[in-house]
mmCIF file of C-alpha atoms in Angstrom:
data_model
loop_
_atom_site.group_PDB
_atom_site.id
_atom_site.type_symbol
_atom_site.label_atom_id
_atom_site.label_comp_id
_atom_site.label_asym_id
_atom_site.label_seq_id
_atom_site.Cartn_x
_atom_site.Cartn_y
_atom_site.Cartn_z
ATOM 1 C CA MET A 116 -0.135 0.106 0.239
ATOM 2 C CA ARG A 117 1.457 3.549 -0.790
ATOM 3 C CA HIS A 118 1.663 5.877 1.629
ATOM 4 C CA TYR A 119 0.873 10.039 -0.264
ATOM 5 C CA GLN A 120 2.089 13.159 1.494
ATOM 6 C CA LYS A 121 -0.042 15.878 1.188
ATOM 7 C CA LEU A 122 1.612 19.037 0.008
ATOM 8 C CA ASP A 123 -0.559 22.065 0.846
ATOM 9 C CA SER A 124 1.784 24.945 0.334
ATOM 10 C CA VAL A 125 2.995 26.949 -2.373
ATOM 11 C CA THR A 126 6.184 29.123 -2.096
ATOM 12 C CA TYR A 127 6.876 31.321 -5.373
ATOM 13 C CA ASP A 128 10.353 32.513 -6.238
ATOM 14 C CA GLU A 129 9.813 34.870 -8.684
ATOM 15 C CA ALA A 130 13.642 35.882 -9.167
ATOM 16 C CA ASN A 131 14.310 32.438 -10.314
ATOM 17 C CA ASP A 132 10.949 31.830 -11.453
ATOM 18 C CA THR A 133 10.627 28.284 -9.161
ATOM 19 C CA LEU A 134 7.388 26.639 -7.646
ATOM 20 C CA MET A 135 8.708 24.946 -4.587
ATOM 21 C CA LEU A 136 5.005 22.541 -3.407
ATOM 22 C CA GLY A 137 5.648 21.736 0.290
ATOM 23 C CA CYS A 138 3.530 20.884 3.845
ATOM 24 C CA THR A 139 3.052 22.906 6.407
ATOM 25 C CA ASP A 140 1.933 20.142 8.889
ATOM 26 C CA PRO A 141 5.131 20.312 11.277
ATOM 27 C CA GLY A 142 4.736 16.552 12.572
ATOM 28 C CA ALA A 143 5.040 15.213 8.779
ATOM 29 C CA SER A 144 7.988 14.481 7.246
ATOM 30 C CA GLN A 145 10.050 17.153 5.862
ATOM 31 C CA VAL A 146 8.829 16.225 1.943
ATOM 32 C CA SER A 147 9.197 19.025 -0.927
ATOM 33 C CA LEU A 148 8.918 18.854 -4.978
ATOM 34 C CA TRP A 149 10.389 22.323 -6.310
ATOM 35 C CA PHE A 150 10.102 23.029 -10.082
ATOM 36 C CA GLY A 151 12.436 25.190 -12.012
ATOM 37 C CA ARG A 152 12.201 26.264 -15.895
ATOM 38 C CA GLU A 153 15.513 25.297 -17.993
ATOM 39 C CA GLY A 154 14.341 26.138 -21.525
ATOM 40 C CA MET A 155 12.068 23.445 -22.519
ATOM 41 C CA TYR A 156 12.757 21.006 -19.900
ATOM 42 C CA LEU A 157 11.144 21.463 -15.865
ATOM 43 C CA SER A 158 14.456 20.565 -13.266
ATOM 44 C CA ILE A 159 11.999 19.197 -10.646
ATOM 45 C CA SER A 160 13.232 17.623 -6.981
ATOM 46 C CA ALA A 161 11.338 15.534 -4.897
ATOM 47 C CA ASN A 162 12.750 15.842 -1.604
ATOM 48 C CA TYR A 163 11.990 13.768 1.405
ATOM 49 C CA GLY A 164 14.679 15.311 4.327
ATOM 50 C CA PRO A 165 17.998 14.853 2.699
ATOM 51 C CA LEU A 166 17.091 12.352 -0.026
ATOM 52 C CA GLU A 167 16.613 13.334 -3.366
ATOM 53 C CA ILE A 168 15.065 12.354 -6.965
ATOM 54 C CA ALA A 169 16.240 14.910 -9.359
ATOM 55 C CA LEU A 170 14.125 14.443 -12.944
ATOM 56 C CA ARG A 171 14.448 16.298 -15.687
ATOM 57 C CA PRO A 172 10.942 16.159 -18.305
ATOM 58 C CA ARG A 173 10.687 18.008 -21.183
ATOM 59 C CA HIS A 174 8.122 20.914 -19.852
ATOM 60 C CA ARG A 175 5.500 20.063 -23.158
ATOM 61 C CA ASP A 176 5.080 16.123 -22.143
ATOM 62 C CA LEU A 177 4.242 17.399 -18.419
ATOM 63 C CA VAL A 178 2.094 20.017 -19.490
ATOM 64 C CA THR A 179 0.315 17.468 -22.369
ATOM 65 C CA SER A 180 0.178 14.960 -19.458
ATOM 66 C CA LEU A 181 -1.373 17.211 -16.746
ATOM 67 C CA ALA A 182 -3.946 18.670 -19.472
ATOM 68 C CA GLN A 183 -4.828 15.163 -20.328
ATOM 69 C CA LEU A 184 -5.746 13.875 -17.018
ATOM 70 C CA LYS A 185 -9.426 12.917 -15.757
ATOM 71 C CA PRO A 186 -10.312 12.353 -12.134
ATOM 72 C CA THR A 187 -10.775 8.867 -10.937
ATOM 73 C CA GLU A 188 -12.399 7.468 -8.189
ATOM 74 C CA ARG A 189 -9.250 5.190 -7.002
ATOM 75 C CA LEU A 190 -5.668 7.294 -5.964
ATOM 76 C CA ALA A 191 -4.240 5.377 -9.066
ATOM 77 C CA VAL A 192 -1.132 6.734 -10.575
ATOM 78 C CA MET A 193 -2.266 7.438 -14.617
ATOM 79 C CA ARG A 194 0.082 8.653 -16.708
ATOM 80 C CA MET A 195 4.146 8.839 -16.322
ATOM 81 C CA VAL A 196 6.387 11.973 -17.613
ATOM 82 C CA GLY A 197 10.333 11.074 -18.199
ATOM 83 C CA THR A 198 11.132 7.411 -19.181
ATOM 84 C CA GLY A 199 11.234 4.131 -18.070
ATOM 85 C CA GLN A 200 14.194 4.493 -15.665
ATOM 86 C CA ALA A 201 13.556 8.023 -14.417
ATOM 87 C CA HIS A 202 10.232 9.751 -14.533
ATOM 88 C CA LEU A 203 7.031 11.111 -12.356
ATOM 89 C CA GLU A 204 3.551 9.673 -12.968
ATOM 90 C CA LEU A 205 0.727 11.566 -12.204
ATOM 91 C CA GLY A 206 -3.170 10.766 -11.622
ATOM 92 C CA LEU A 207 -6.417 12.727 -10.053
ATOM 93 C CA THR A 208 -8.783 12.239 -7.630
ATOM 94 C CA THR A 209 -13.100 13.126 -8.427
ATOM 95 C CA ASP A 210 -11.796 15.110 -5.376
ATOM 96 C CA GLY A 211 -9.395 17.717 -7.439
ATOM 97 C CA ASP A 212 -6.495 15.793 -5.311
ATOM 98 C CA LEU A 213 -3.153 15.242 -8.083
ATOM 99 C CA LEU A 214 -0.773 12.531 -7.176
ATOM 100 C CA LEU A 215 2.381 13.152 -7.461
ATOM 101 C CA ARG A 216 4.789 10.092 -7.315
ATOM 102 C CA ALA A 217 9.045 10.610 -8.302
ATOM 103 C CA THR A 218 10.677 7.259 -9.448
ATOM 104 C CA ILE A 219 13.680 6.184 -10.143
ATOM 105 C CA VAL A 220 14.107 2.458 -11.463
ATOM 106 C CA ALA A 221 16.739 0.184 -10.774
ATOM 107 C CA ASP A 222 15.856 -2.972 -12.706
ATOM 108 C CA ALA A 223 13.306 -5.592 -12.915
ATOM 109 C CA THR A 224 13.666 -6.100 -9.146
ATOM 110 C CA GLY A 225 13.201 -2.735 -7.484
ATOM 111 C CA HIS A 226 12.229 1.114 -7.782
ATOM 112 C CA PHE A 227 12.318 4.262 -5.743
ATOM 113 C CA ALA A 228 9.866 6.298 -5.613
ATOM 114 C CA ILE A 229 8.794 9.492 -3.947
ATOM 115 C CA ASN A 230 4.602 9.560 -3.140
ATOM 116 C CA MET A 231 2.973 13.072 -2.777
ATOM 117 C CA VAL A 232 -0.632 14.461 -3.564
ATOM 118 C CA ALA A 233 -0.909 17.751 -3.908
ATOM 119 C CA THR A 234 -4.251 19.663 -2.165
ATOM 120 C CA PRO A 235 -6.643 21.049 -4.971
ATOM 121 C CA ASP A 236 -5.222 24.674 -4.581
ATOM 122 C CA VAL A 237 -2.271 23.699 -4.708
ATOM 123 C CA ARG A 238 -2.277 21.498 -7.868
ATOM 124 C CA ARG A 239 -4.382 25.104 -9.119
ATOM 125 C CA LYS A 240 -1.599 27.215 -8.532
ATOM 126 C CA LEU A 241 0.949 24.284 -9.988
ATOM 127 C CA PHE A 242 -1.370 24.186 -13.411
ATOM 128 C CA GLU A 243 -1.239 28.116 -13.497
ATOM 129 C CA TRP A 244 2.595 28.607 -13.252
ATOM 130 C CA LEU A 245 2.838 25.674 -15.922
ATOM 131 C CA ASP A 246 -0.046 27.433 -18.193
ATOM 132 C CA VAL A 247 -2.067 23.886 -18.120
ATOM 133 C CA GLU A 248 -5.869 24.281 -19.445
ATOM 134 C CA ASN A 249 -7.434 20.773 -18.196
ATOM 135 C CA GLU A 250 -10.955 21.023 -18.978
ATOM 136 C CA ALA A 251 -12.242 17.983 -16.669
ATOM 137 C CA ILE A 252 -10.987 20.087 -13.512
ATOM 138 C CA ALA A 253 -11.894 23.601 -14.801
#
């Protein structure tokens, strides 16, 4: 069973045009998800304390995948952006929560992932920053 850490805060750094999603619960683990722009790519850093998964997907691929998400009743990841070895898995709940799962795959024997879920307000701010249009959740 997967455990998803809730991301319920957004910090925007206008000088560097970066967005950081975080957790305000003081009892929760230090989980954050940072997005930065690098031309046609996005830098994504998923952190759990001192552990980090760094990804660099194409901006267009992430925006297209987010725009095509459809809400589902089950907490199931529906889309994957990246490669088979390093990717961001995406899903959308009927409540408007955005599931984000940064994953590094070793081989057929295992993988390492950080499971996060962005609240509807945080998801809206991320979609706005990325300029994602999704009619299913407008």
